[in-house]
Amino acid sequence: MPDPVDIIVGRNIRQLRAIRRVSQLELGEALGLTFQQIQKYEKGTNRVSASKLHQIAVFLGVEIAALFEGTDISEFSGRIELSPDAYALALSYDKLNSAAGKEAVKTILTLMSGEAVDSAA
């Protein structure tokens, strides 16, 4: 039985494709797939890979979040974007093996940002 998210994504692909008056054959050719594969995507029978979701969104001229409309996944579209430095810092933080080291980094950053330190750790 198909996953409910796969069904919703498939329905959104079908609706957006229809609005743009693109046939399953045209979409399939643009993605290097058969129209039968597009049918399976639209029914939710087959899951759409991340790369195909991106290609579909680009081809249809929509944000990728539009393909997830109606699912709880779209709530993540409002997440905070990190600067390259913040992203690099987050990656370095994730590589720390020591819980004490992670706490120390959090404490230092909290002190530097001027926020109160919660000592009940």
mmCIF file of N, CA and C in Angstrom:
data_model
loop_
_atom_site.group_PDB
_atom_site.id
_atom_site.type_symbol
_atom_site.label_atom_id
_atom_site.label_comp_id
_atom_site.label_asym_id
_atom_site.label_seq_id
_atom_site.Cartn_x
_atom_site.Cartn_y
_atom_site.Cartn_z
ATOM 1 N N MET A 1 0.837 -1.185 0.000
ATOM 2 C CA MET A 1 0.000 0.000 0.000
ATOM 3 C C MET A 1 0.882 1.247 0.000
ATOM 4 N N PRO A 2 0.605 2.208 -0.869
ATOM 5 C CA PRO A 2 1.439 3.420 -0.957
ATOM 6 C C PRO A 2 1.388 4.258 0.319
ATOM 7 N N ASP A 3 2.485 4.912 0.610
ATOM 8 C CA ASP A 3 2.566 5.836 1.734
ATOM 9 C C ASP A 3 1.700 7.051 1.432
ATOM 10 N N PRO A 4 0.978 7.584 2.423
ATOM 11 C CA PRO A 4 0.122 8.763 2.184
ATOM 12 C C PRO A 4 0.872 9.967 1.615
ATOM 13 N N VAL A 5 2.118 10.160 2.033
ATOM 14 C CA VAL A 5 2.898 11.290 1.502
ATOM 15 C C VAL A 5 3.177 11.082 0.015
ATOM 16 N N ASP A 6 3.482 9.834 -0.387
ATOM 17 C CA ASP A 6 3.720 9.547 -1.801
ATOM 18 C C ASP A 6 2.470 9.833 -2.628
ATOM 19 N N ILE A 7 1.305 9.525 -2.072
ATOM 20 C CA ILE A 7 0.044 9.789 -2.770
ATOM 21 C C ILE A 7 -0.179 11.288 -2.930
ATOM 22 N N ILE A 8 0.079 12.054 -1.867
ATOM 23 C CA ILE A 8 -0.110 13.516 -1.919
ATOM 24 C C ILE A 8 0.872 14.144 -2.895
ATOM 25 N N VAL A 9 2.133 13.723 -2.848
ATOM 26 C CA VAL A 9 3.133 14.258 -3.778
ATOM 27 C C VAL A 9 2.725 13.940 -5.213
ATOM 28 N N GLY A 10 2.298 12.716 -5.455
ATOM 29 C CA GLY A 10 1.844 12.330 -6.794
ATOM 30 C C GLY A 10 0.666 13.166 -7.268
ATOM 31 N N ARG A 11 -0.289 13.390 -6.376
ATOM 32 C CA ARG A 11 -1.451 14.222 -6.715
ATOM 33 C C ARG A 11 -1.015 15.640 -7.058
ATOM 34 N N ASN A 12 -0.073 16.172 -6.288
ATOM 35 C CA ASN A 12 0.417 17.531 -6.559
ATOM 36 C C ASN A 12 1.142 17.603 -7.898
ATOM 37 N N ILE A 13 1.924 16.585 -8.210
ATOM 38 C CA ILE A 13 2.604 16.547 -9.511
ATOM 39 C C ILE A 13 1.566 16.554 -10.623
ATOM 40 N N ARG A 14 0.551 15.708 -10.491
ATOM 41 C CA ARG A 14 -0.505 15.614 -11.508
ATOM 42 C C ARG A 14 -1.224 16.959 -11.681
ATOM 43 N N GLN A 15 -1.577 17.610 -10.551
ATOM 44 C CA GLN A 15 -2.298 18.886 -10.624
ATOM 45 C C GLN A 15 -1.437 19.987 -11.253
ATOM 46 N N LEU A 16 -0.189 20.080 -10.830
ATOM 47 C CA LEU A 16 0.695 21.111 -11.380
ATOM 48 C C LEU A 16 0.983 20.869 -12.855
ATOM 49 N N ARG A 17 1.132 19.599 -13.205
ATOM 50 C CA ARG A 17 1.358 19.251 -14.619
ATOM 51 C C ARG A 17 0.141 19.628 -15.453
ATOM 52 N N ALA A 18 -1.047 19.341 -14.941
ATOM 53 C CA ALA A 18 -2.277 19.648 -15.671
ATOM 54 C C ALA A 18 -2.484 21.160 -15.815
ATOM 55 N N ILE A 19 -2.194 21.899 -14.764
ATOM 56 C CA ILE A 19 -2.326 23.363 -14.814
ATOM 57 C C ILE A 19 -1.439 23.943 -15.903
ATOM 58 N N ARG A 20 -0.268 23.367 -16.085
ATOM 59 C CA ARG A 20 0.685 23.851 -17.097
ATOM 60 C C ARG A 20 0.474 23.204 -18.456
ATOM 61 N N ARG A 21 -0.558 22.385 -18.541
ATOM 62 C CA ARG A 21 -0.927 21.715 -19.795
ATOM 63 C C ARG A 21 0.229 20.906 -20.380
ATOM 64 N N VAL A 22 0.865 20.155 -19.487
ATOM 65 C CA VAL A 22 1.967 19.270 -19.867
ATOM 66 C C VAL A 22 1.447 17.840 -19.770
ATOM 67 N N SER A 23 1.667 17.057 -20.791
ATOM 68 C CA SER A 23 1.219 15.659 -20.761
ATOM 69 C C SER A 23 2.200 14.814 -19.950
ATOM 70 N N GLN A 24 1.738 13.630 -19.564
ATOM 71 C CA GLN A 24 2.624 12.693 -18.890
ATOM 72 C C GLN A 24 3.793 12.322 -19.793
ATOM 73 N N LEU A 25 3.538 12.213 -21.067
ATOM 74 C CA LEU A 25 4.584 11.883 -22.022
ATOM 75 C C LEU A 25 5.645 12.987 -22.055
ATOM 76 N N GLU A 26 5.202 14.248 -22.118
ATOM 77 C CA GLU A 26 6.149 15.384 -22.157
ATOM 78 C C GLU A 26 6.983 15.442 -20.888
ATOM 79 N N LEU A 27 6.332 15.271 -19.740
ATOM 80 C CA LEU A 27 7.073 15.299 -18.478
ATOM 81 C C LEU A 27 8.058 14.127 -18.426
ATOM 82 N N GLY A 28 7.594 12.964 -18.838
ATOM 83 C CA GLY A 28 8.464 11.796 -18.853
ATOM 84 C C GLY A 28 9.688 11.996 -19.730
ATOM 85 N N GLU A 29 9.481 12.546 -20.933
ATOM 86 C CA GLU A 29 10.610 12.786 -21.840
ATOM 87 C C GLU A 29 11.590 13.782 -21.245
ATOM 88 N N ALA A 30 11.075 14.808 -20.574
ATOM 89 C CA ALA A 30 11.951 15.812 -19.964
ATOM 90 C C ALA A 30 12.798 15.211 -18.847
ATOM 91 N N LEU A 31 12.271 14.162 -18.203
ATOM 92 C CA LEU A 31 12.975 13.545 -17.083
ATOM 93 C C LEU A 31 13.717 12.278 -17.475
ATOM 94 N N GLY A 32 13.575 11.875 -18.742
ATOM 95 C CA GLY A 32 14.202 10.636 -19.185
ATOM 96 C C GLY A 32 13.465 9.404 -18.694
ATOM 97 N N LEU A 33 12.138 9.536 -18.550
ATOM 98 C CA LEU A 33 11.307 8.437 -18.066
ATOM 99 C C LEU A 33 10.180 8.162 -19.051
ATOM 100 N N THR A 34 9.521 7.025 -18.869
ATOM 101 C CA THR A 34 8.347 6.725 -19.687
ATOM 102 C C THR A 34 7.118 7.376 -19.052
ATOM 103 N N PHE A 35 6.069 7.535 -19.846
ATOM 104 C CA PHE A 35 4.851 8.112 -19.283
ATOM 105 C C PHE A 35 4.252 7.160 -18.246
ATOM 106 N N GLN A 36 4.526 5.858 -18.377
ATOM 107 C CA GLN A 36 4.037 4.894 -17.393
ATOM 108 C C GLN A 36 4.657 5.152 -16.012
ATOM 109 N N GLN A 37 5.936 5.521 -16.022
ATOM 110 C CA GLN A 37 6.590 5.834 -14.750
ATOM 111 C C GLN A 37 5.969 7.082 -14.134
ATOM 112 N N ILE A 38 5.659 8.069 -14.953
ATOM 113 C CA ILE A 38 4.994 9.280 -14.463
ATOM 114 C C ILE A 38 3.637 8.907 -13.867
ATOM 115 N N GLN A 39 2.901 8.008 -14.527
ATOM 116 C CA GLN A 39 1.616 7.537 -13.990
ATOM 117 C C GLN A 39 1.798 6.921 -12.609
ATOM 118 N N LYS A 40 2.833 6.121 -12.456
ATOM 119 C CA LYS A 40 3.085 5.476 -11.167
ATOM 120 C C LYS A 40 3.438 6.502 -10.096
ATOM 121 N N TYR A 41 4.210 7.517 -10.477
ATOM 122 C CA TYR A 41 4.507 8.600 -9.541
ATOM 123 C C TYR A 41 3.214 9.296 -9.125
ATOM 124 N N GLU A 42 2.379 9.625 -10.093
ATOM 125 C CA GLU A 42 1.165 10.388 -9.824
ATOM 126 C C GLU A 42 0.150 9.603 -8.990
ATOM 127 N N LYS A 43 0.163 8.297 -9.087
ATOM 128 C CA LYS A 43 -0.728 7.456 -8.272
ATOM 129 C C LYS A 43 -0.142 7.183 -6.888
ATOM 130 N N GLY A 44 1.138 7.481 -6.717
ATOM 131 C CA GLY A 44 1.805 7.187 -5.457
ATOM 132 C C GLY A 44 2.273 5.753 -5.370
ATOM 133 N N THR A 45 2.144 5.016 -6.465
ATOM 134 C CA THR A 45 2.570 3.616 -6.505
ATOM 135 C C THR A 45 4.083 3.514 -6.349
ATOM 136 N N ASN A 46 4.801 4.403 -7.039
ATOM 137 C CA ASN A 46 6.266 4.466 -6.936
ATOM 138 C C ASN A 46 6.662 5.782 -6.291
ATOM 139 N N ARG A 47 7.666 5.726 -5.438
ATOM 140 C CA ARG A 47 8.190 6.933 -4.804
ATOM 141 C C ARG A 47 9.067 7.690 -5.786
ATOM 142 N N VAL A 48 9.042 9.001 -5.646
ATOM 143 C CA VAL A 48 9.858 9.867 -6.499
ATOM 144 C C VAL A 48 11.140 10.177 -5.736
ATOM 145 N N SER A 49 12.278 9.949 -6.371
ATOM 146 C CA SER A 49 13.561 10.231 -5.722
ATOM 147 C C SER A 49 13.751 11.732 -5.561
ATOM 148 N N ALA A 50 14.661 12.105 -4.691
ATOM 149 C CA ALA A 50 14.944 13.523 -4.445
ATOM 150 C C ALA A 50 15.388 14.232 -5.723
ATOM 151 N N SER A 51 16.237 13.574 -6.511
ATOM 152 C CA SER A 51 16.721 14.208 -7.737
ATOM 153 C C SER A 51 15.585 14.394 -8.742
ATOM 154 N N LYS A 52 14.679 13.421 -8.820
ATOM 155 C CA LYS A 52 13.538 13.554 -9.737
ATOM 156 C C LYS A 52 12.576 14.616 -9.238
ATOM 157 N N LEU A 53 12.375 14.710 -7.910
ATOM 158 C CA LEU A 53 11.526 15.777 -7.366
ATOM 159 C C LEU A 53 12.073 17.142 -7.770
ATOM 160 N N HIS A 54 13.394 17.279 -7.677
ATOM 161 C CA HIS A 54 14.025 18.542 -8.068
ATOM 162 C C HIS A 54 13.817 18.803 -9.557
ATOM 163 N N GLN A 55 14.035 17.795 -10.386
ATOM 164 C CA GLN A 55 13.853 17.960 -11.831
ATOM 165 C C GLN A 55 12.404 18.307 -12.166
ATOM 166 N N ILE A 56 11.466 17.662 -11.501
ATOM 167 C CA ILE A 56 10.043 17.944 -11.746
ATOM 168 C C ILE A 56 9.727 19.384 -11.370
ATOM 169 N N ALA A 57 10.192 19.821 -10.199
ATOM 170 C CA ALA A 57 9.936 21.194 -9.756
ATOM 171 C C ALA A 57 10.524 22.203 -10.741
ATOM 172 N N VAL A 58 11.741 21.965 -11.187
ATOM 173 C CA VAL A 58 12.379 22.873 -12.153
ATOM 174 C C VAL A 58 11.597 22.878 -13.458
ATOM 175 N N PHE A 59 11.246 21.703 -13.973
ATOM 176 C CA PHE A 59 10.524 21.615 -15.236
ATOM 177 C C PHE A 59 9.171 22.312 -15.156
ATOM 178 N N LEU A 60 8.477 22.142 -14.037
ATOM 179 C CA LEU A 60 7.151 22.746 -13.887
ATOM 180 C C LEU A 60 7.223 24.199 -13.410
ATOM 181 N N GLY A 61 8.417 24.659 -13.071
ATOM 182 C CA GLY A 61 8.596 26.055 -12.665
ATOM 183 C C GLY A 61 7.999 26.374 -11.305
ATOM 184 N N VAL A 62 8.131 25.436 -10.358
ATOM 185 C CA VAL A 62 7.601 25.643 -9.013
ATOM 186 C C VAL A 62 8.691 25.391 -7.986
ATOM 187 N N GLU A 63 8.471 25.906 -6.790
ATOM 188 C CA GLU A 63 9.361 25.581 -5.679
ATOM 189 C C GLU A 63 9.115 24.114 -5.320
ATOM 190 N N ILE A 64 10.135 23.432 -4.875
ATOM 191 C CA ILE A 64 9.985 22.015 -4.535
ATOM 192 C C ILE A 64 8.952 21.822 -3.427
ATOM 193 N N ALA A 65 8.795 22.814 -2.549
ATOM 194 C CA ALA A 65 7.808 22.723 -1.465
ATOM 195 C C ALA A 65 6.386 22.584 -2.012
ATOM 196 N N ALA A 66 6.132 23.095 -3.216
ATOM 197 C CA ALA A 66 4.797 22.988 -3.813
ATOM 198 C C ALA A 66 4.419 21.528 -4.047
ATOM 199 N N LEU A 67 5.405 20.676 -4.262
ATOM 200 C CA LEU A 67 5.136 19.257 -4.480
ATOM 201 C C LEU A 67 4.709 18.566 -3.186
ATOM 202 N N PHE A 68 5.015 19.183 -2.039
ATOM 203 C CA PHE A 68 4.675 18.611 -0.742
ATOM 204 C C PHE A 68 3.486 19.308 -0.085
ATOM 205 N N GLU A 69 2.842 20.207 -0.799
ATOM 206 C CA GLU A 69 1.705 20.917 -0.230
ATOM 207 C C GLU A 69 0.623 19.930 0.188
ATOM 208 N N GLY A 70 0.100 20.115 1.396
ATOM 209 C CA GLY A 70 -0.901 19.194 1.901
ATOM 210 C C GLY A 70 -0.324 18.121 2.814
ATOM 211 N N THR A 71 0.986 18.136 2.965
ATOM 212 C CA THR A 71 1.642 17.221 3.902
ATOM 213 C C THR A 71 2.214 18.067 5.029
ATOM 214 N N ASP A 72 2.603 17.441 6.101
ATOM 215 C CA ASP A 72 3.236 18.173 7.198
ATOM 216 C C ASP A 72 4.645 18.601 6.846
ATOM 217 N N ILE A 73 5.187 18.073 5.753
ATOM 218 C CA ILE A 73 6.560 18.361 5.360
ATOM 219 C C ILE A 73 6.741 19.833 5.015
ATOM 220 N N SER A 74 5.699 20.471 4.475
ATOM 221 C CA SER A 74 5.825 21.869 4.062
ATOM 222 C C SER A 74 6.094 22.797 5.241
ATOM 223 N N GLU A 75 5.846 22.338 6.489
ATOM 224 C CA GLU A 75 6.119 23.174 7.650
ATOM 225 C C GLU A 75 7.610 23.462 7.810
ATOM 226 N N PHE A 76 8.460 22.646 7.189
ATOM 227 C CA PHE A 76 9.896 22.859 7.290
ATOM 228 C C PHE A 76 10.397 23.918 6.314
ATOM 229 N N SER A 77 9.541 24.382 5.414
ATOM 230 C CA SER A 77 9.988 25.357 4.425
ATOM 231 C C SER A 77 10.328 26.700 5.066
ATOM 232 N N GLY A 78 9.875 26.939 6.293
ATOM 233 C CA GLY A 78 10.158 28.190 6.974
ATOM 234 C C GLY A 78 11.364 28.123 7.883
ATOM 235 N N ARG A 79 12.200 27.122 7.714
ATOM 236 C CA ARG A 79 13.345 26.976 8.603
ATOM 237 C C ARG A 79 14.347 28.105 8.386
ATOM 238 N N ILE A 80 15.176 28.312 9.361
ATOM 239 C CA ILE A 80 16.180 29.364 9.310
ATOM 240 C C ILE A 80 17.309 28.924 8.387
ATOM 241 N N GLU A 81 17.692 29.789 7.472
ATOM 242 C CA GLU A 81 18.822 29.508 6.588
ATOM 243 C C GLU A 81 20.101 29.926 7.298
ATOM 244 N N LEU A 82 21.105 29.089 7.225
ATOM 245 C CA LEU A 82 22.378 29.369 7.878
ATOM 246 C C LEU A 82 23.355 29.994 6.897
ATOM 247 N N SER A 83 24.193 30.879 7.432
ATOM 248 C CA SER A 83 25.287 31.426 6.622
ATOM 249 C C SER A 83 26.300 30.303 6.421
ATOM 250 N N PRO A 84 27.186 30.452 5.435
ATOM 251 C CA PRO A 84 28.215 29.411 5.243
ATOM 252 C C PRO A 84 29.064 29.174 6.489
ATOM 253 N N ASP A 85 29.398 30.249 7.229
ATOM 254 C CA ASP A 85 30.193 30.096 8.452
ATOM 255 C C ASP A 85 29.411 29.351 9.529
ATOM 256 N N ALA A 86 28.133 29.677 9.672
ATOM 257 C CA ALA A 86 27.301 29.008 10.676
ATOM 258 C C ALA A 86 27.127 27.534 10.327
ATOM 259 N N TYR A 87 26.977 27.247 9.050
ATOM 260 C CA TYR A 87 26.838 25.858 8.608
ATOM 261 C C TYR A 87 28.115 25.081 8.902
ATOM 262 N N ALA A 88 29.271 25.683 8.604
ATOM 263 C CA ALA A 88 30.559 25.027 8.873
ATOM 264 C C ALA A 88 30.727 24.790 10.373
ATOM 265 N N LEU A 89 30.307 25.763 11.180
ATOM 266 C CA LEU A 89 30.391 25.614 12.631
ATOM 267 C C LEU A 89 29.483 24.479 13.104
ATOM 268 N N ALA A 90 28.282 24.396 12.548
ATOM 269 C CA ALA A 90 27.352 23.325 12.917
ATOM 270 C C ALA A 90 27.931 21.955 12.553
ATOM 271 N N LEU A 91 28.564 21.853 11.393
ATOM 272 C CA LEU A 91 29.189 20.588 10.999
ATOM 273 C C LEU A 91 30.308 20.206 11.967
ATOM 274 N N SER A 92 31.111 21.186 12.355
ATOM 275 C CA SER A 92 32.193 20.923 13.310
ATOM 276 C C SER A 92 31.623 20.505 14.658
ATOM 277 N N TYR A 93 30.565 21.158 15.084
ATOM 278 C CA TYR A 93 29.911 20.813 16.348
ATOM 279 C C TYR A 93 29.421 19.365 16.313
ATOM 280 N N ASP A 94 28.798 18.969 15.213
ATOM 281 C CA ASP A 94 28.283 17.606 15.085
ATOM 282 C C ASP A 94 29.396 16.561 15.141
ATOM 283 N N LYS A 95 30.611 16.945 14.762
ATOM 284 C CA LYS A 95 31.728 15.992 14.760
ATOM 285 C C LYS A 95 32.334 15.803 16.149
ATOM 286 N N LEU A 96 31.975 16.676 17.101
ATOM 287 C CA LEU A 96 32.498 16.533 18.458
ATOM 288 C C LEU A 96 31.952 15.251 19.079
ATOM 289 N N ASN A 97 32.839 14.450 19.645
ATOM 290 C CA ASN A 97 32.428 13.185 20.263
ATOM 291 C C ASN A 97 32.111 13.341 21.744
ATOM 292 N N SER A 98 32.592 14.405 22.335
ATOM 293 C CA SER A 98 32.459 14.610 23.774
ATOM 294 C C SER A 98 31.217 15.443 24.099
ATOM 295 N N ALA A 99 30.375 14.909 24.973
ATOM 296 C CA ALA A 99 29.202 15.668 25.425
ATOM 297 C C ALA A 99 29.654 16.921 26.174
ATOM 298 N N ALA A 100 30.738 16.792 26.941
ATOM 299 C CA ALA A 100 31.268 17.941 27.674
ATOM 300 C C ALA A 100 31.781 19.009 26.711
ATOM 301 N N GLY A 101 32.405 18.565 25.633
ATOM 302 C CA GLY A 101 32.884 19.512 24.622
ATOM 303 C C GLY A 101 31.733 20.262 23.971
ATOM 304 N N LYS A 102 30.662 19.558 23.679
ATOM 305 C CA LYS A 102 29.481 20.204 23.081
ATOM 306 C C LYS A 102 28.875 21.210 24.049
ATOM 307 N N GLU A 103 28.811 20.844 25.334
ATOM 308 C CA GLU A 103 28.279 21.768 26.341
ATOM 309 C C GLU A 103 29.164 23.002 26.450
ATOM 310 N N ALA A 104 30.468 22.808 26.377
ATOM 311 C CA ALA A 104 31.398 23.932 26.467
ATOM 312 C C ALA A 104 31.189 24.893 25.304
ATOM 313 N N VAL A 105 31.031 24.348 24.102
ATOM 314 C CA VAL A 105 30.794 25.191 22.924
ATOM 315 C C VAL A 105 29.500 25.974 23.097
ATOM 316 N N LYS A 106 28.446 25.305 23.551
ATOM 317 C CA LYS A 106 27.163 25.993 23.764
ATOM 318 C C LYS A 106 27.294 27.100 24.803
ATOM 319 N N THR A 107 28.038 26.818 25.891
ATOM 320 C CA THR A 107 28.229 27.815 26.937
ATOM 321 C C THR A 107 28.996 29.029 26.402
ATOM 322 N N ILE A 108 30.060 28.763 25.668
ATOM 323 C CA ILE A 108 30.858 29.858 25.101
ATOM 324 C C ILE A 108 30.004 30.721 24.173
ATOM 325 N N LEU A 109 29.243 30.078 23.294
ATOM 326 C CA LEU A 109 28.410 30.830 22.351
ATOM 327 C C LEU A 109 27.316 31.612 23.079
ATOM 328 N N THR A 110 26.757 31.014 24.118
ATOM 329 C CA THR A 110 25.731 31.700 24.893
ATOM 330 C C THR A 110 26.316 32.925 25.580
ATOM 331 N N LEU A 111 27.494 32.783 26.189
ATOM 332 C CA LEU A 111 28.149 33.911 26.859
ATOM 333 C C LEU A 111 28.500 35.015 25.863
ATOM 334 N N MET A 112 29.001 34.617 24.698
ATOM 335 C CA MET A 112 29.400 35.602 23.696
ATOM 336 C C MET A 112 28.196 36.343 23.111
ATOM 337 N N SER A 113 27.047 35.676 23.061
ATOM 338 C CA SER A 113 25.871 36.342 22.495
ATOM 339 C C SER A 113 25.160 37.195 23.538
ATOM 340 N N GLY A 114 25.604 37.126 24.794
ATOM 341 C CA GLY A 114 25.014 37.964 25.825
ATOM 342 C C GLY A 114 23.765 37.380 26.469
ATOM 343 N N GLU A 115 23.468 36.126 26.205
ATOM 344 C CA GLU A 115 22.306 35.485 26.813
ATOM 345 C C GLU A 115 22.676 34.920 28.171
ATOM 346 N N ALA A 116 21.683 34.720 29.008
ATOM 347 C CA ALA A 116 21.912 34.140 30.332
ATOM 348 C C ALA A 116 22.268 32.673 30.177
ATOM 349 N N VAL A 117 23.197 32.210 31.008
ATOM 350 C CA VAL A 117 23.603 30.815 30.984
ATOM 351 C C VAL A 117 22.766 30.045 31.971
ATOM 352 N N ASP A 118 22.166 28.942 31.540
ATOM 353 C CA ASP A 118 21.404 28.061 32.418
ATOM 354 C C ASP A 118 22.358 27.051 33.011
ATOM 355 N N SER A 119 22.708 27.204 34.298
ATOM 356 C CA SER A 119 23.704 26.331 34.924
ATOM 357 C C SER A 119 23.106 25.020 35.421
ATOM 358 N N ALA A 120 21.833 24.792 35.222
ATOM 359 C CA ALA A 120 21.194 23.543 35.648
ATOM 360 C C ALA A 120 21.288 22.494 34.545
ATOM 361 N N ALA A 121 22.497 22.216 34.085
ATOM 362 C CA ALA A 121 22.674 21.257 32.992
ATOM 363 C C ALA A 121 22.915 19.878 33.467
#
